[in-house]
Coordinates of N, CA, C and O in Angstrom, one line a residue:
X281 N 49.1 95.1 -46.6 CA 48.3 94.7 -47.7 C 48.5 93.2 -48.0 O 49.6 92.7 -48.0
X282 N 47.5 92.6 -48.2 CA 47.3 91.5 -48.2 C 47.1 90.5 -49.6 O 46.5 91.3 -50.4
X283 N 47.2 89.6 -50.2 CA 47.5 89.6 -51.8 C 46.9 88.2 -51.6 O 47.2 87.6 -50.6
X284 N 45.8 87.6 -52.6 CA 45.2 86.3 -52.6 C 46.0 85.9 -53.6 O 46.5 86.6 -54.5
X285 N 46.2 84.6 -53.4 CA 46.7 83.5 -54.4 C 45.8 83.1 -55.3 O 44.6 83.0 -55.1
X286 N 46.4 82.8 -56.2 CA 45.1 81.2 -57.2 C 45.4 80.2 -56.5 O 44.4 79.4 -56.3
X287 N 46.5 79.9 -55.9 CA 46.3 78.5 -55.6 C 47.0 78.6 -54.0 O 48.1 79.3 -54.1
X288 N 46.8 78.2 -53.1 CA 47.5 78.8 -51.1 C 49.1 78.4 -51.7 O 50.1 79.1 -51.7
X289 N 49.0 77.0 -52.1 CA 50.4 76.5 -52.1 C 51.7 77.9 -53.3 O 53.0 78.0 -53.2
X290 N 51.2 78.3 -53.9 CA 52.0 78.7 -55.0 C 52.6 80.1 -54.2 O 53.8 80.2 -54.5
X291 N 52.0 81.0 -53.4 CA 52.5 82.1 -52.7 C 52.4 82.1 -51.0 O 51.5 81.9 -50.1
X292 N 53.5 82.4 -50.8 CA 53.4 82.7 -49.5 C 54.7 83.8 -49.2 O 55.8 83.8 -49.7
X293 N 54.0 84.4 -48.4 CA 54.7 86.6 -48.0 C 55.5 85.8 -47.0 O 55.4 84.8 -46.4
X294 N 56.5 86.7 -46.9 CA 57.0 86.7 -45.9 C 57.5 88.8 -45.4 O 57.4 89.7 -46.2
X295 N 57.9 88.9 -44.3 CA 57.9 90.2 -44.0 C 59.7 90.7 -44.5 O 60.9 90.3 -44.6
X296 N 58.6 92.0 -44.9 CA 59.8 92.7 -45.0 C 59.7 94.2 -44.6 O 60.8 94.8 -44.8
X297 N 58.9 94.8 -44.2 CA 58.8 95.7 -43.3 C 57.6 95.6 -42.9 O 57.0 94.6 -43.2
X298 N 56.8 96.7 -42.2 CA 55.5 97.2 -41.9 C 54.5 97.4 -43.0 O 53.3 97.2 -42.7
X299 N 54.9 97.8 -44.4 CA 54.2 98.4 -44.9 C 54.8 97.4 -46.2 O 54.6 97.9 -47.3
X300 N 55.2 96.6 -46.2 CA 55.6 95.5 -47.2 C 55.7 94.3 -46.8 O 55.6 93.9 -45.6
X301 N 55.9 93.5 -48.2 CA 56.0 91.8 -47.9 C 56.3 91.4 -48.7 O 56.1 92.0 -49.7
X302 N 57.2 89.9 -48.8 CA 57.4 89.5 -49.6 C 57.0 88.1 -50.2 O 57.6 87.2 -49.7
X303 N 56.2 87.9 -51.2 CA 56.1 86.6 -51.4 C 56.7 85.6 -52.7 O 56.7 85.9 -53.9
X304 N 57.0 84.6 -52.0 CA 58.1 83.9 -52.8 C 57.4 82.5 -53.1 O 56.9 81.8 -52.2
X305 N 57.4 82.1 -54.5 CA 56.5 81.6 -55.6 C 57.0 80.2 -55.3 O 57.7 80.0 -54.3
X306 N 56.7 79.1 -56.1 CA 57.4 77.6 -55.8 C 58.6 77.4 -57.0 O 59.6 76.7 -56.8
X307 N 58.3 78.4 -58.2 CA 59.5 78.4 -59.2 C 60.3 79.3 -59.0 O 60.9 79.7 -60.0
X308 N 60.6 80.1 -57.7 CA 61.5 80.6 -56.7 C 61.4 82.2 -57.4 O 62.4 82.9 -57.5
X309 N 60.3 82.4 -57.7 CA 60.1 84.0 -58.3 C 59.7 84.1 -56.8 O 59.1 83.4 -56.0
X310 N 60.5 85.8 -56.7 CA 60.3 86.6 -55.6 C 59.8 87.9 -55.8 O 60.2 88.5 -56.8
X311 N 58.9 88.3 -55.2 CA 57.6 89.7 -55.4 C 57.8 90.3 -53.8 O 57.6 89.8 -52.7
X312 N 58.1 91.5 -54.2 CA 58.5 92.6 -53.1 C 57.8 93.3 -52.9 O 58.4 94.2 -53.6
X313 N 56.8 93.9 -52.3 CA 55.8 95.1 -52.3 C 56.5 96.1 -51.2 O 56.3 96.1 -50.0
X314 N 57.4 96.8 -51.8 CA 58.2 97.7 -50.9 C 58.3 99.2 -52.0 O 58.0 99.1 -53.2
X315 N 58.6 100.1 -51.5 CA 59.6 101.3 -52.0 C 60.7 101.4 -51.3 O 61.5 102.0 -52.0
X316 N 61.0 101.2 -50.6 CA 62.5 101.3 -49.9 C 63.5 100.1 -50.8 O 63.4 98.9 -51.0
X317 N 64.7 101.6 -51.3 CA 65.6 101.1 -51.6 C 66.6 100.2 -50.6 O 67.6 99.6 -51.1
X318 N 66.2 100.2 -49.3 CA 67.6 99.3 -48.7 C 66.9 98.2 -48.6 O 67.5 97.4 -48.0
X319 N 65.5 97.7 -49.0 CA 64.9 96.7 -48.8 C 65.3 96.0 -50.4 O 65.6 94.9 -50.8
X320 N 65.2 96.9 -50.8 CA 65.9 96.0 -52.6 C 67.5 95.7 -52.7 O 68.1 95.0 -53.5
X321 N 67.8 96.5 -51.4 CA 69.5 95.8 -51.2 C 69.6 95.2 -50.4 O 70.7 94.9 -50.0
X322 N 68.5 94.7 -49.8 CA 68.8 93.6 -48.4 C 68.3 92.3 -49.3 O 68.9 91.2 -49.1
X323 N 66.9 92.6 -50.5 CA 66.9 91.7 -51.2 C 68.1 91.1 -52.1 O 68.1 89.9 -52.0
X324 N 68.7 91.5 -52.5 CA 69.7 91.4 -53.0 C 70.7 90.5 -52.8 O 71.2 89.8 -53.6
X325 N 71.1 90.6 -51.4 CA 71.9 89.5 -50.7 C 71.6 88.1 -51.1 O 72.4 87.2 -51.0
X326 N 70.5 88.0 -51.4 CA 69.8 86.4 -51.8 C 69.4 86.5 -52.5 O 69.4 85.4 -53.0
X327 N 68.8 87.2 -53.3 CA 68.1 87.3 -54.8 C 69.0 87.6 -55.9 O 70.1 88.2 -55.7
X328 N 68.7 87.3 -56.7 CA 68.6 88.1 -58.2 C 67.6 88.8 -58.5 O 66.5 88.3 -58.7
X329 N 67.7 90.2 -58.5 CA 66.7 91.6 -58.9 C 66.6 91.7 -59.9 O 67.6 92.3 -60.3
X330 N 65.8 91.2 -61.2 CA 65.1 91.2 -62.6 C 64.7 92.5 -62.7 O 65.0 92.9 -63.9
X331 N 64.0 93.7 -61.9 CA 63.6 94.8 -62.2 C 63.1 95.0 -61.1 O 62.9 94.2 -60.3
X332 N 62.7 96.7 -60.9 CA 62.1 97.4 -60.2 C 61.4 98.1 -60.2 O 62.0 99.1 -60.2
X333 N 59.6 98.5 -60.2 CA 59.0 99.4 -60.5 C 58.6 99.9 -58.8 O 58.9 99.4 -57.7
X334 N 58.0 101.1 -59.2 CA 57.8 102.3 -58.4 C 57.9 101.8 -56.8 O 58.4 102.5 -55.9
X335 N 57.1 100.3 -56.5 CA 56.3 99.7 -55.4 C 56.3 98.0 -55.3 O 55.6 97.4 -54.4
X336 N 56.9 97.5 -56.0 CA 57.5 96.2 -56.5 C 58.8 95.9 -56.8 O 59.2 96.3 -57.9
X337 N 59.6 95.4 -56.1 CA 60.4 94.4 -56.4 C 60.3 93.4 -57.1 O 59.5 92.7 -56.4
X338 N 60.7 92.7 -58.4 CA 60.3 91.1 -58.7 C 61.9 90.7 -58.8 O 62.6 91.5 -59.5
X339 N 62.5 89.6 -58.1 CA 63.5 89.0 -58.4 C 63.1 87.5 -58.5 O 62.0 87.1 -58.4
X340 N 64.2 86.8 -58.6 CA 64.6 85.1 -58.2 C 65.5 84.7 -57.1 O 66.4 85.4 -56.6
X341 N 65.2 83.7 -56.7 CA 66.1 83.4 -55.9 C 66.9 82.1 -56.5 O 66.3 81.0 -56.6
X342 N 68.5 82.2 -56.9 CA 69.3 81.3 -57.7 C 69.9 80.5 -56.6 O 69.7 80.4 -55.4
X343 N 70.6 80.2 -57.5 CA 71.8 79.5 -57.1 C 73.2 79.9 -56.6 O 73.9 79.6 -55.6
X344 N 73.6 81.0 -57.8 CA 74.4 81.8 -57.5 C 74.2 83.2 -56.4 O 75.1 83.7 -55.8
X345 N 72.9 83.7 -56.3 CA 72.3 84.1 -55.2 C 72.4 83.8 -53.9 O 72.6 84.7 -53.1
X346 N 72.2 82.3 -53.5 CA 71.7 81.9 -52.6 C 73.8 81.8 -52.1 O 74.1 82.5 -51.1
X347 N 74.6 81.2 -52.5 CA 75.5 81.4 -52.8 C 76.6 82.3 -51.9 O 77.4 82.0 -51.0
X348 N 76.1 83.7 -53.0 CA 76.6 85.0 -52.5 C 76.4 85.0 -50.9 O 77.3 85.1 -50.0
X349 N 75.0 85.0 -50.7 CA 74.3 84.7 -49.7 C 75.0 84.1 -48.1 O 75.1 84.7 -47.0
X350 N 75.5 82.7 -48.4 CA 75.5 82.1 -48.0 C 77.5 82.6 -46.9 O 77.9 82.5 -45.7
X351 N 78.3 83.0 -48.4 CA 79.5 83.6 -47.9 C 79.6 84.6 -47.0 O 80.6 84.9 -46.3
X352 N 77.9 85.2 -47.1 CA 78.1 86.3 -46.5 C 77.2 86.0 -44.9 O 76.6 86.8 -44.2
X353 N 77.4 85.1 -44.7 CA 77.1 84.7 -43.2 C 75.5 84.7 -43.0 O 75.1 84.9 -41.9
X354 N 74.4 84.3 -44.4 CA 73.3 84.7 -44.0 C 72.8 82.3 -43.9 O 73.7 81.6 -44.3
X355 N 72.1 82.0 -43.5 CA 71.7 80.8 -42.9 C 70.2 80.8 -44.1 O 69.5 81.6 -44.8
X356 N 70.4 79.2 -43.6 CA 69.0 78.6 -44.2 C 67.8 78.3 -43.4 O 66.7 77.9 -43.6
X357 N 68.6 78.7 -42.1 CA 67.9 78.4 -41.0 C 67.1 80.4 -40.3 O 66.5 80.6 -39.3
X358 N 67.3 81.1 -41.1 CA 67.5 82.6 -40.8 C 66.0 82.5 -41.8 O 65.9 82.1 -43.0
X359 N 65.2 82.8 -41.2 CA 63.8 83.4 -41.9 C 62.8 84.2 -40.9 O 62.8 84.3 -39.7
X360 N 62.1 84.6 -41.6 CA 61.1 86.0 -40.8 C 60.1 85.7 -41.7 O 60.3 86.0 -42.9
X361 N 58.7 84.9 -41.1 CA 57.7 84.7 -42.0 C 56.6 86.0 -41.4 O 56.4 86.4 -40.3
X362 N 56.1 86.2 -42.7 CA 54.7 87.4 -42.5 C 53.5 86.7 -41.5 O 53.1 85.6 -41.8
X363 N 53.0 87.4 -40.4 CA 52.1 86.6 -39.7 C 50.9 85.5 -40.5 O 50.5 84.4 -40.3
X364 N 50.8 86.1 -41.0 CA 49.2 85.2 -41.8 C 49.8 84.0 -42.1 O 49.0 83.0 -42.0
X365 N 51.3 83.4 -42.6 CA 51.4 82.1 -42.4 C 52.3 82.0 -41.1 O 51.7 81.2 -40.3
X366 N 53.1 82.3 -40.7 CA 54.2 81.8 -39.4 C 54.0 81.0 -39.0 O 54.9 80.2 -38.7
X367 N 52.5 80.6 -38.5 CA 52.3 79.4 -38.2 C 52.3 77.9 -38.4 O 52.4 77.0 -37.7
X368 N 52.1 78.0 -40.7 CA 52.8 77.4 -41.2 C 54.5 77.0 -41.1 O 55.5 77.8 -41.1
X369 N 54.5 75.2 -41.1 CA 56.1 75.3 -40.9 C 55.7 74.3 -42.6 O 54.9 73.5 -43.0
X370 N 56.7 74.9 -43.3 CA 57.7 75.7 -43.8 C 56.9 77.0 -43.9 O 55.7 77.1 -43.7
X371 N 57.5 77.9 -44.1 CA 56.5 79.2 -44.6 C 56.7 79.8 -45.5 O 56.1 80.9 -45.8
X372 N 57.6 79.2 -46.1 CA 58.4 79.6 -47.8 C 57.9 78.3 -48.6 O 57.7 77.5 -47.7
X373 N 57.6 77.9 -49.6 CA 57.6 76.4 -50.3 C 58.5 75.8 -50.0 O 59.7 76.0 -49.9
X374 N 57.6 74.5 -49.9 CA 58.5 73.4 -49.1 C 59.9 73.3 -50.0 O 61.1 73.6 -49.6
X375 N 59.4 72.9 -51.5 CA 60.5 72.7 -52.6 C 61.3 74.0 -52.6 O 62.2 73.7 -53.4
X376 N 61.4 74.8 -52.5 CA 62.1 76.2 -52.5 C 62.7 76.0 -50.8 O 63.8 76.3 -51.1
X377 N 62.7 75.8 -49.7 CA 62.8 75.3 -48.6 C 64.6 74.2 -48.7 O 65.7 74.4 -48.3
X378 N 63.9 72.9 -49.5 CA 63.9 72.1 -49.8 C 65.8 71.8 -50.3 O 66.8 71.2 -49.8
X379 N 65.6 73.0 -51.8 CA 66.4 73.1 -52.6 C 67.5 74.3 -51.7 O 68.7 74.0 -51.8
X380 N 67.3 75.2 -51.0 CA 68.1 76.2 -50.5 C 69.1 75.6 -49.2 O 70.1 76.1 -48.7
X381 N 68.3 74.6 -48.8 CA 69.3 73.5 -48.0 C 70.1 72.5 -48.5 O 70.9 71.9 -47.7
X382 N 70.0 72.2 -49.8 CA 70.8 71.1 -50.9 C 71.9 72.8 -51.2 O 73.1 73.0 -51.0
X383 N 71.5 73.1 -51.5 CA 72.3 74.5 -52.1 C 73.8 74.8 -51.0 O 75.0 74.9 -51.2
X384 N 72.7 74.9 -49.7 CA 73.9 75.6 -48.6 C 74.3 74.0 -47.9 O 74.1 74.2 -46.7
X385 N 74.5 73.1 -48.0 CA 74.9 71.9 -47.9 C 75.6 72.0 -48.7 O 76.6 72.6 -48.1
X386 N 76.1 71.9 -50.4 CA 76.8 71.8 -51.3 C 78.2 72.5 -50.7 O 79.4 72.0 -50.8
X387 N 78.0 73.7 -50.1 CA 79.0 74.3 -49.8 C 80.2 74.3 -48.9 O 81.2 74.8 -48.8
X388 N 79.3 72.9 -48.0 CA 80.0 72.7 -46.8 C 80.6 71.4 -46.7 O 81.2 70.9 -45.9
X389 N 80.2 71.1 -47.7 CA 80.2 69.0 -48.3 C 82.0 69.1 -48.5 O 82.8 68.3 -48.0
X390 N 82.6 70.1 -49.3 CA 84.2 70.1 -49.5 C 84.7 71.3 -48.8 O 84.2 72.4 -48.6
X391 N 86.0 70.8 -48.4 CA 86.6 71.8 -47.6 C 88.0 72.0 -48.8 O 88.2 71.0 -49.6
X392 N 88.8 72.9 -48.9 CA 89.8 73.4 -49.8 C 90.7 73.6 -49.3 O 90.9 74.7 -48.9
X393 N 92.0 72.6 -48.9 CA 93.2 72.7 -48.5 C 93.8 73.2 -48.9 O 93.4 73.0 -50.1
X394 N 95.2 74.3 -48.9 CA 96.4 74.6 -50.0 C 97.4 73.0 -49.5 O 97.6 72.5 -48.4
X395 N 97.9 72.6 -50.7 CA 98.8 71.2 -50.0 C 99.4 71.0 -51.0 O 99.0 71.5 -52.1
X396 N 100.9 70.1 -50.9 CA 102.1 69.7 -51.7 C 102.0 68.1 -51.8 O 102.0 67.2 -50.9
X397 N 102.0 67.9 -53.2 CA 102.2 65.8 -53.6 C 103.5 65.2 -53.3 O 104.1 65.8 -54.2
X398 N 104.2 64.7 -52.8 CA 105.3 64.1 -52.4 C 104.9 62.7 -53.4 O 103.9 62.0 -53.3
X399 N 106.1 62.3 -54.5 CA 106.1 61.0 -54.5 C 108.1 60.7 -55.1 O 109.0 61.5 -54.8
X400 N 108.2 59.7 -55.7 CA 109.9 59.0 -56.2 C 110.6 59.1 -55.1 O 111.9 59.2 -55.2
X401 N 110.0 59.1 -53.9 CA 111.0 58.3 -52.4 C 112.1 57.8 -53.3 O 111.9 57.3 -54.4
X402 N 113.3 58.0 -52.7 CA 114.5 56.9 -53.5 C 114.1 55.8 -52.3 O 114.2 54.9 -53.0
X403 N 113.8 55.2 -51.0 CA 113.2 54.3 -50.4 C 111.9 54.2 -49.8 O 111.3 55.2 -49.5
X404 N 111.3 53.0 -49.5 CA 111.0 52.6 -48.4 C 111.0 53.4 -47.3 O 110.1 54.1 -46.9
X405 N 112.2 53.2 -46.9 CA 112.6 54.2 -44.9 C 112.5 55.4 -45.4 O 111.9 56.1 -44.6
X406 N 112.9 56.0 -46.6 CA 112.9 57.6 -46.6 C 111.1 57.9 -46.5 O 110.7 58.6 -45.6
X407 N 110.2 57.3 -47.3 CA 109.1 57.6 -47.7 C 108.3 57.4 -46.0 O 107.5 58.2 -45.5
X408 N 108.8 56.2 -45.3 CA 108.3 56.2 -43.9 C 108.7 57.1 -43.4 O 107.9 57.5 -42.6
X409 N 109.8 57.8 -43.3 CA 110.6 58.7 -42.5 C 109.6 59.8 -42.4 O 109.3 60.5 -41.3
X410 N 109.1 59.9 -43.6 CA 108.6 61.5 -44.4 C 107.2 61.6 -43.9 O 106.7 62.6 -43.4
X411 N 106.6 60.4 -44.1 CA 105.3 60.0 -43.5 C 105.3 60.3 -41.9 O 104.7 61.4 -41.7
X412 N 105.6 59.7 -41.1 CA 106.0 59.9 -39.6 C 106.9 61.4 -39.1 O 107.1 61.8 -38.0
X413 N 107.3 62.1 -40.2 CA 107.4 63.4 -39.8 C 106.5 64.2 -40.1 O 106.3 65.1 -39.3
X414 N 105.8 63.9 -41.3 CA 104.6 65.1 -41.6 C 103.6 64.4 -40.4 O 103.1 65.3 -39.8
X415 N 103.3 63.2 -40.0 CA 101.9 63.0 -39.1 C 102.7 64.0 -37.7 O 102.3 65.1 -37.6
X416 N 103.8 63.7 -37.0 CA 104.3 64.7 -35.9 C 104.1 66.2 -35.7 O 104.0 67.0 -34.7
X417 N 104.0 66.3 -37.3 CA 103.9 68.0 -37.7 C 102.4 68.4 -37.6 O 102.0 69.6 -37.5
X418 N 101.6 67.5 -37.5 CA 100.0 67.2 -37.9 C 99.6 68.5 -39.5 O 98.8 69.5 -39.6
X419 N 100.6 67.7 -40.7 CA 100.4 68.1 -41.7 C 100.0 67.1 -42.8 O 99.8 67.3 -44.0
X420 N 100.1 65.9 -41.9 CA 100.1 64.9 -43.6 C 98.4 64.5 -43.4 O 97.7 64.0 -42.6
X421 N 98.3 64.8 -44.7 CA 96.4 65.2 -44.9 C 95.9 63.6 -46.2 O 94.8 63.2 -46.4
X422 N 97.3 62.9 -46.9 CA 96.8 61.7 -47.4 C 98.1 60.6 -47.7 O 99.1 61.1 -47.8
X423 N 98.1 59.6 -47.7 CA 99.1 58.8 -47.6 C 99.1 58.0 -48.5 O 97.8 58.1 -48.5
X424 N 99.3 57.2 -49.3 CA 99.6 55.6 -50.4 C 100.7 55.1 -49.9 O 101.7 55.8 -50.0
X425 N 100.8 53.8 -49.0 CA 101.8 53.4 -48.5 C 102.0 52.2 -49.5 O 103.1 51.6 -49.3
X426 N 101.1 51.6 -50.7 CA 101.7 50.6 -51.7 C 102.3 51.5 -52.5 O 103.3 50.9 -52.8
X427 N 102.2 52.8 -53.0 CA 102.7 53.6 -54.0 C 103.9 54.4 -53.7 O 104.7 55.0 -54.5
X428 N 103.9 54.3 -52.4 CA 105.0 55.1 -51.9 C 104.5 57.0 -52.1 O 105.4 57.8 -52.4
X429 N 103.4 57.4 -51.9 CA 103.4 59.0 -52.4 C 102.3 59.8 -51.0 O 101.3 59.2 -50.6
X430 N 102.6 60.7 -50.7 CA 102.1 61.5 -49.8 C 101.7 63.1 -50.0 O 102.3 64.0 -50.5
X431 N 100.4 63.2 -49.4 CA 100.1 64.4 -49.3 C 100.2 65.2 -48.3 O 99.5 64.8 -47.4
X432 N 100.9 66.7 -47.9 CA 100.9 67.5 -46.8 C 100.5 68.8 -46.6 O 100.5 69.4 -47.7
X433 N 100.2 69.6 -45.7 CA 99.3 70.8 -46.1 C 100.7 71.7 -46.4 O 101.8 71.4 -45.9
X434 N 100.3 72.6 -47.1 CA 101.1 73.7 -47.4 C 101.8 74.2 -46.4 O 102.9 74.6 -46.7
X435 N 101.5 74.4 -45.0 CA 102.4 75.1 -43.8 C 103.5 74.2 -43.2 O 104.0 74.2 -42.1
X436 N 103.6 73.6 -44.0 CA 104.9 72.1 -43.5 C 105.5 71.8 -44.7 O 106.5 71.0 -44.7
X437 N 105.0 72.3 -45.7 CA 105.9 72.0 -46.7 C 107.5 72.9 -47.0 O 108.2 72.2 -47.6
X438 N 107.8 73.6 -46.8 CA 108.9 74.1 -46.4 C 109.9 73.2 -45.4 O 111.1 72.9 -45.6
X439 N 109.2 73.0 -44.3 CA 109.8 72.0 -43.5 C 110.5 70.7 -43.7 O 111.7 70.4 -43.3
X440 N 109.1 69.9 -44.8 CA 109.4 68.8 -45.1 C 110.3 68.8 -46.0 O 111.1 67.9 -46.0
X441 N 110.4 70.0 -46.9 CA 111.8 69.9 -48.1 C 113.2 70.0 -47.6 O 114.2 69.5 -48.3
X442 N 113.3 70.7 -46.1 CA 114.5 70.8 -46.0 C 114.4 68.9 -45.2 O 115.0 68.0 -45.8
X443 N 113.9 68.7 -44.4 CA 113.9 67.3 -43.8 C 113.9 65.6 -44.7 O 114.1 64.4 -44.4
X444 N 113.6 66.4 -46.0 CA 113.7 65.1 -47.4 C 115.2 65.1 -47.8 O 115.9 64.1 -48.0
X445 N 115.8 66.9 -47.9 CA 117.1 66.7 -48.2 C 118.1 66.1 -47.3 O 119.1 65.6 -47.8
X446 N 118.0 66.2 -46.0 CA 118.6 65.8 -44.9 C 118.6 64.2 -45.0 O 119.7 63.7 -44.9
X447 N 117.6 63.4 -45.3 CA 117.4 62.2 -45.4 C 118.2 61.7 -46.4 O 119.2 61.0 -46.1
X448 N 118.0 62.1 -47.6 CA 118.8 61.5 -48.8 C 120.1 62.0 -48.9 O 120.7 61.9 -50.0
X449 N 121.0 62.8 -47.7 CA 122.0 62.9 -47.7 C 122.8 61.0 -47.1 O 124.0 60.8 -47.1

């Protein structure tokens, strides 16, 4: 079944079974022409589901969506466009396109270490000492050599505590 737009740019389907489709708007409203409930839980993975009637899905596609989404191993690069555009590249709106690649970028932009602050060296040589044992360990993740203070990942921190007390004996 096939659905005209008011305007080409504002809808475009993409597939979601044989006998459905889905088209997804430029203010990232999503319209489902399905009855199958596992198609409203596959929507789901990336959507926000607003409601359900008998033969329609209407969700959004968020932030916190895209998100969930994204933890769960699905890509921005992962789409299935309905034939009548495929041929179009993008085949979703460009800005909805656009924005879902700033989205799953954001996520990859910081990585989250567990790690321990080292600083009040009673020296110089102790704080080099400590330095040059955490690089050996390949744990020291940030260094201030005017401040004297260091950072090391969590799986050497044990190490380094007994190896600081050894020093300032």
């Amino acid at each position: 079944m096939a659905i005209q737009s008011r305007k080409e740019s504002w809808f475009i389907p993409t597939i979601a079974d044989n006998c459905g489709f889905v088209v997804v708007e430029t203010n990232f409203k999503m319209y489902a022409y399905s009855t199958s409930k596992l198609h409203c839980e596959i929507l789901r993975l990336f959507s926000k589901i607003e409601y359900q009637l008998p033969n329609l899905i209407v969700g959004a596609i968020t932030k916190e969506s895209l998100y969930n989404a994204f933890e769960n191993g699905i890509t921005t690069e992962q789409q299935n466009a309905h034939p009548r555009v495929a041929d179009k590249i993008p085949s979703v709106p460009k800005n909805v396109c656009d924005q879902i690649r700033l989205w799953e970028s954001d996520l990859n932009r910081v990585e989250t270490t567990p790690a321990h602050y080292y600083d009040e060296f009673p020296s110089r040589d102790v704080f080099e000492a400590a330095c040059d044992y955490a690089r050996d360990q390949s744990g020291l993740l940030w260094e201030d050599s005017k401040k004297m203070r260091l950072v090391v990942n969590a799986e050497i921190h044990m190490h380094m505590r007994e190896f600081l007390r050894g020093q300032n004996k």
